Each structure stands twice: as structure tokens, then as C-alpha cells.
């Protein structure tokens, strides 16, 4: 392939959709990471910013008397982790069955 005075091997064009998508996702992840580090909100970093904020609210709710459904679930887990062991085992079993299909 000849482009602007440079010659490239034809293998340069042998890019699969998966490779292209992977490079694009890596670029978005880098933008989100840089944006989070400098505190600048972008479309790529917004979901992470919202989740991080929710985690902070949840941490405050767990340590205080603030109550909402998600905080109640976390408080119940922290009060008795063994109560969730059966649910975790069932979830693992379901995931293993899906993988075998």
C-alpha cells in the first residue's frame, strides 16, 4: 500500500473488529482514568464519578442511622455475613451452569 510517499505491507489492513473495538475501549478507559485523576468530568468518567459518589454516601449511611434500600442490604450483610453465604453459593452454581451451556 502506497500512502503519501510511504509504502506499507498489506497486513496493515488486516485488522479485525475485535482488535479495533479493543483499541477503542482502551482509549476510552484512558480518558476516563485521566479525567478522574485530574477531577475533570467527561462523558467517559461520569459513570465512575457517580458510582464513587454513591459509595461515599453508602459508607456514611452504614456508619450512621441513615437508611435507604441499598444501605439496608449492606447493613444486613455486615451484621451477619453468614446469612448471605447460601445466596452466594447459589449464585456461583447458576454461573457455573451458564458457563457449561
XYZ file of N, CA, C and O in Angstrom:
404
model
N 0.852 -1.161 0.000
C 0.000 0.000 0.000
C 0.903 1.230 0.000
O 1.831 1.332 0.789
N 0.583 2.151 -0.878
C 1.348 3.384 -1.005
C 0.510 4.541 -0.492
O -0.624 4.739 -0.908
N 1.054 5.321 0.457
C 0.317 6.444 1.023
C 1.285 7.578 1.327
O 2.164 7.439 2.173
N 1.110 8.702 0.644
C 1.932 9.895 0.860
C 3.434 9.597 0.847
O 4.175 10.039 1.709
N 3.861 8.810 -0.087
C 5.284 8.514 -0.231
C 5.774 7.383 0.651
O 6.953 7.042 0.608
N 4.934 6.796 1.444
C 5.333 5.681 2.303
C 4.682 4.400 1.802
O 3.541 4.409 1.342
N 5.427 3.309 1.897
C 4.922 2.009 1.464
C 4.675 1.153 2.708
O 5.555 1.005 3.557
N 3.461 0.611 2.800
C 3.082 -0.244 3.922
C 2.751 -1.629 3.404
O 2.230 -1.791 2.306
N 3.013 -2.628 4.222
C 2.657 -4.005 3.866
C 1.136 -4.160 3.911
O 0.462 -3.488 4.701
N 0.578 -5.041 3.108
C -0.886 -5.232 3.107
C -1.438 -5.719 4.444
O -2.610 -5.549 4.733
N -0.585 -6.310 5.289
C -1.041 -6.800 6.590
C -1.540 -5.666 7.489
O -2.243 -5.902 8.473
N -1.153 -4.433 7.164
C -1.584 -3.282 7.959
C -3.107 -3.185 7.966
O -3.713 -2.777 8.959
N -3.719 -3.591 6.885
C -5.179 -3.503 6.782
C -5.893 -4.716 7.376
O -7.113 -4.733 7.442
N -5.154 -5.724 7.812
C -5.758 -6.929 8.385
C -6.080 -6.715 9.864
O -5.481 -7.310 10.756
N -7.048 -5.859 10.119
C -7.463 -5.566 11.484
C -8.871 -6.114 11.662
O -9.770 -5.815 10.876
N -9.040 -6.916 12.704
C -10.365 -7.477 12.969
C -11.206 -6.462 13.747
O -10.682 -5.522 14.340
N -12.492 -6.693 13.747
C -13.396 -5.830 14.503
C -13.073 -5.870 15.999
O -13.151 -4.858 16.689
N -12.695 -7.059 16.488
C -12.356 -7.201 17.908
C -11.128 -6.375 18.263
O -11.066 -5.749 19.327
N -10.123 -6.352 17.398
C -8.925 -5.561 17.654
C -9.256 -4.067 17.663
O -8.788 -3.320 18.523
N -10.055 -3.648 16.715
C -10.446 -2.246 16.628
C -11.259 -1.832 17.857
O -11.005 -0.781 18.448
N -12.208 -2.667 18.248
C -13.019 -2.390 19.423
C -12.161 -2.356 20.692
O -12.351 -1.502 21.557
N -11.205 -3.263 20.787
C -10.312 -3.303 21.943
C -9.490 -2.028 22.070
O -9.335 -1.478 23.168
N -8.963 -1.535 20.958
C -8.184 -0.290 20.983
C -9.070 0.903 21.362
O -8.659 1.782 22.102
N -10.288 0.904 20.847
C -11.215 1.987 21.167
C -11.564 1.974 22.656
O -11.570 3.025 23.312
N -11.845 0.786 23.206
C -12.171 0.673 24.622
C -10.991 1.087 25.495
O -11.176 1.718 26.536
N -9.782 0.740 25.079
C -8.590 1.142 25.813
C -8.461 2.668 25.827
O -8.128 3.261 26.856
N -8.743 3.300 24.712
C -8.694 4.759 24.635
C -9.715 5.405 25.558
O -9.409 6.375 26.263
N -10.918 4.873 25.585
C -11.960 5.404 26.463
C -11.570 5.212 27.931
O -11.759 6.107 28.754
N -11.011 4.049 28.242
C -10.577 3.792 29.619
C -9.484 4.770 30.030
O -9.473 5.258 31.175
N -8.573 5.080 29.120
C -7.505 6.040 29.425
C -8.064 7.446 29.648
O -7.611 8.168 30.541
N -9.037 7.836 28.846
C -9.675 9.150 29.014
C -10.383 9.204 30.365
O -10.259 10.189 31.107
N -11.126 8.140 30.704
C -11.838 8.111 31.978
C -10.857 8.174 33.142
O -11.066 8.916 34.107
N -9.780 7.416 33.052
C -8.784 7.395 34.120
C -8.126 8.760 34.312
O -8.010 9.252 35.442
N -7.721 9.369 33.221
C -7.090 10.694 33.312
C -8.080 11.724 33.849
O -7.730 12.554 34.693
N -9.312 11.660 33.393
C -10.333 12.601 33.847
C -10.597 12.458 35.344
O -10.743 13.456 36.050
N -10.660 11.231 35.830
C -10.882 11.008 37.252
C -9.710 11.526 38.079
O -9.907 12.106 39.151
N -8.501 11.345 37.586
C -7.323 11.772 38.335
C -7.228 13.288 38.462
O -6.811 13.796 39.494
N -7.603 13.999 37.412
C -7.486 15.461 37.458
C -8.771 16.140 37.920
O -8.815 17.358 38.066
N -9.824 15.331 38.147
C -11.076 15.890 38.637
C -11.881 16.622 37.582
O -12.680 17.502 37.901
N -11.685 16.262 36.325
C -12.412 16.896 35.225
C -13.451 15.908 34.710
O -13.122 14.805 34.277
N -14.703 16.294 34.740
C -15.784 15.399 34.349
C -15.896 15.306 32.821
O -15.974 16.322 32.127
N -15.874 14.090 32.319
C -16.091 13.831 30.902
C -17.166 12.761 30.773
O -17.568 12.140 31.761
N -17.610 12.529 29.568
C -18.617 11.502 29.332
C -18.089 10.120 29.725
O -18.829 9.282 30.206
N -16.805 9.901 29.543
C -16.213 8.609 29.886
C -16.061 8.428 31.395
O -16.136 7.311 31.902
N -15.861 9.512 32.132
C -15.628 9.393 33.576
C -16.901 9.545 34.402
O -16.905 9.212 35.588
N -17.966 10.037 33.820
C -19.194 10.306 34.576
C -19.746 9.075 35.299
O -20.075 9.170 36.488
N -19.865 7.898 34.657
C -20.381 6.739 35.403
C -19.526 6.401 36.625
O -20.047 6.062 37.684
N -18.208 6.520 36.488
C -17.309 6.231 37.603
C -17.478 7.267 38.716
O -17.444 6.924 39.906
N -17.657 8.516 38.347
C -17.859 9.574 39.332
C -19.145 9.344 40.116
O -19.170 9.502 41.344
N -20.196 8.959 39.424
C -21.478 8.702 40.090
C -21.357 7.514 41.040
O -21.807 7.576 42.194
N -20.737 6.434 40.594
C -20.574 5.247 41.446
C -19.704 5.567 42.655
O -19.998 5.140 43.778
N -18.622 6.316 42.448
C -17.759 6.685 43.574
C -18.520 7.543 44.585
O -18.361 7.376 45.794
N -19.353 8.444 44.097
C -20.183 9.244 44.990
C -21.172 8.388 45.752
O -21.391 8.574 46.955
N -21.772 7.428 45.057
C -22.719 6.520 45.723
C -22.016 5.703 46.802
O -22.560 5.487 47.882
N -20.803 5.251 46.518
C -20.049 4.501 47.525
C -19.791 5.354 48.765
O -19.870 4.854 49.889
N -19.513 6.629 48.571
C -19.303 7.527 49.706
C -20.588 7.702 50.515
O -20.566 7.674 51.748
N -21.710 7.879 49.832
C -22.999 8.017 50.519
C -23.324 6.728 51.269
O -23.786 6.753 52.420
N -23.066 5.590 50.647
C -23.319 4.297 51.278
C -22.457 4.115 52.520
O -22.931 3.630 53.557
N -21.200 4.526 52.453
C -20.306 4.419 53.612
C -20.809 5.268 54.773
O -20.785 4.840 55.925
N -21.288 6.461 54.461
C -21.835 7.327 55.519
C -23.100 6.698 56.102
O -23.295 6.675 57.325
N -23.953 6.149 55.251
C -25.198 5.536 55.713
C -24.924 4.332 56.605
O -25.635 4.119 57.599
N -23.905 3.556 56.284
C -23.581 2.376 57.087
C -23.120 2.789 58.483
O -23.427 2.124 59.473
N -22.417 3.878 58.576
C -21.878 4.328 59.873
C -22.856 5.172 60.685
O -22.583 5.481 61.837
N -23.969 5.550 60.088
C -24.942 6.391 60.794
C -26.312 5.728 60.773
O -26.450 4.571 60.388
N -27.320 6.464 61.149
C -28.696 5.937 61.160
C -29.435 6.224 59.856
O -30.648 6.007 59.790
N -28.753 6.696 58.862
C -29.384 6.960 57.564
C -29.784 5.625 56.949
O -29.032 4.653 57.001
N -30.967 5.597 56.344
C -31.467 4.336 55.810
C -32.073 4.532 54.425
O -32.839 5.462 54.201
N -31.704 3.665 53.509
C -32.324 3.529 52.198
C -32.087 2.087 51.764
O -31.260 1.393 52.360
N -32.822 1.570 50.781
C -32.784 0.132 50.493
C -31.381 -0.463 50.300
O -31.069 -1.522 50.853
N -30.536 0.187 49.530
C -29.203 -0.353 49.295
C -28.378 -0.358 50.578
O -27.620 -1.290 50.839
N -28.505 0.678 51.386
C -27.778 0.748 52.650
C -28.278 -0.330 53.608
O -27.478 -0.930 54.338
N -29.575 -0.587 53.600
C -30.122 -1.625 54.471
C -29.567 -2.997 54.109
O -29.273 -3.811 54.990
N -29.400 -3.262 52.820
C -28.821 -4.534 52.379
C -27.385 -4.672 52.866
O -26.985 -5.723 53.369
N -26.608 -3.628 52.731
C -25.212 -3.655 53.173
C -25.141 -3.797 54.689
O -24.331 -4.567 55.214
N -26.010 -3.079 55.415
C -26.029 -3.181 56.872
C -26.380 -4.600 57.313
O -25.800 -5.126 58.269
N -27.339 -5.228 56.622
C -27.714 -6.607 56.952
C -26.545 -7.556 56.706
O -26.291 -8.465 57.495
N -25.831 -7.341 55.618
C -24.672 -8.187 55.319
C -23.595 -8.014 56.381
O -23.008 -8.991 56.858
N -23.323 -6.784 56.767
C -22.290 -6.535 57.773
C -22.690 -7.087 59.147
O -21.837 -7.511 59.925
N -23.980 -7.093 59.433
C -24.454 -7.615 60.711
C -24.316 -9.135 60.787
O -23.980 -9.687 61.823
N -24.557 -9.842 59.657
C -24.480 -11.305 59.647
C -24.058 -11.801 58.264
O -24.910 -12.182 57.453
N -22.769 -11.814 57.968
C -22.294 -12.254 56.648
C -22.656 -13.699 56.330
O -22.834 -14.052 55.167
N -22.797 -14.536 57.326
C -23.109 -15.946 57.061
C -24.498 -16.117 56.450
O -24.755 -17.106 55.764
N -25.388 -15.179 56.678
C -26.733 -15.258 56.103
C -26.693 -15.167 54.581
O -27.588 -15.657 53.902
N -25.654 -14.571 54.057
C -25.548 -14.415 52.608
C -24.720 -15.523 51.961
O -24.573 -15.571 50.751
N -24.169 -16.426 52.760
C -23.323 -17.496 52.224
C -24.126 -18.417 51.308
O -23.643 -18.826 50.253
N -25.342 -18.738 51.691
C -26.184 -19.611 50.868
C -26.509 -18.936 49.542
O -26.436 -19.559 48.488
N -26.850 -17.666 49.584
C -27.169 -16.933 48.361
C -25.950 -16.870 47.441
O -26.074 -17.022 46.222
N -24.768 -16.675 48.012
C -23.550 -16.622 47.199
C -23.265 -17.977 46.565
O -22.861 -18.054 45.408
N -23.494 -19.050 47.301
C -23.268 -20.393 46.760
C -24.240 -20.680 45.615
O -23.852 -21.260 44.590
N -25.497 -20.282 45.772
C -26.489 -20.484 44.708
C -26.129 -19.678 43.464
O -26.274 -20.158 42.331
N -25.682 -18.452 43.661
C -25.273 -17.615 42.543
C -24.099 -18.239 41.811
O -24.068 -18.272 40.576
N -23.136 -18.750 42.548
C -21.979 -19.402 41.936
C -22.412 -20.621 41.132
O -21.934 -20.846 40.020
N -23.330 -21.397 41.665
C -23.835 -22.573 40.974
C -24.530 -22.177 39.665
O -24.326 -22.805 38.628
N -25.337 -21.122 39.699
C -26.015 -20.649 38.493
C -25.010 -20.195 37.438
O -25.163 -20.484 36.250
N -23.980 -19.484 37.870
C -22.962 -19.020 36.930
C -22.207 -20.182 36.303
O -21.919 -20.169 35.103
N -21.893 -21.192 37.088
C -21.212 -22.373 36.557
C -22.071 -23.098 35.540
O -21.572 -23.568 34.513
N -23.361 -23.185 35.810
C -24.282 -23.840 34.860
C -24.351 -23.064 33.544
O -24.418 -23.652 32.477
N -24.352 -21.739 33.624
C -24.388 -20.921 32.405
C -23.124 -21.118 31.581
O -23.161 -21.143 30.369
N -21.995 -21.230 32.252
C -20.729 -21.399 31.549
C -20.636 -22.739 30.843
O -19.986 -22.865 29.816
N -21.282 -23.743 31.389
C -21.253 -25.074 30.784
C -22.112 -25.183 29.542
O -21.936 -26.059 28.733
N -23.087 -24.289 29.381
C -24.002 -24.354 28.223
C -23.321 -23.962 26.952
O -22.399 -23.361 26.779
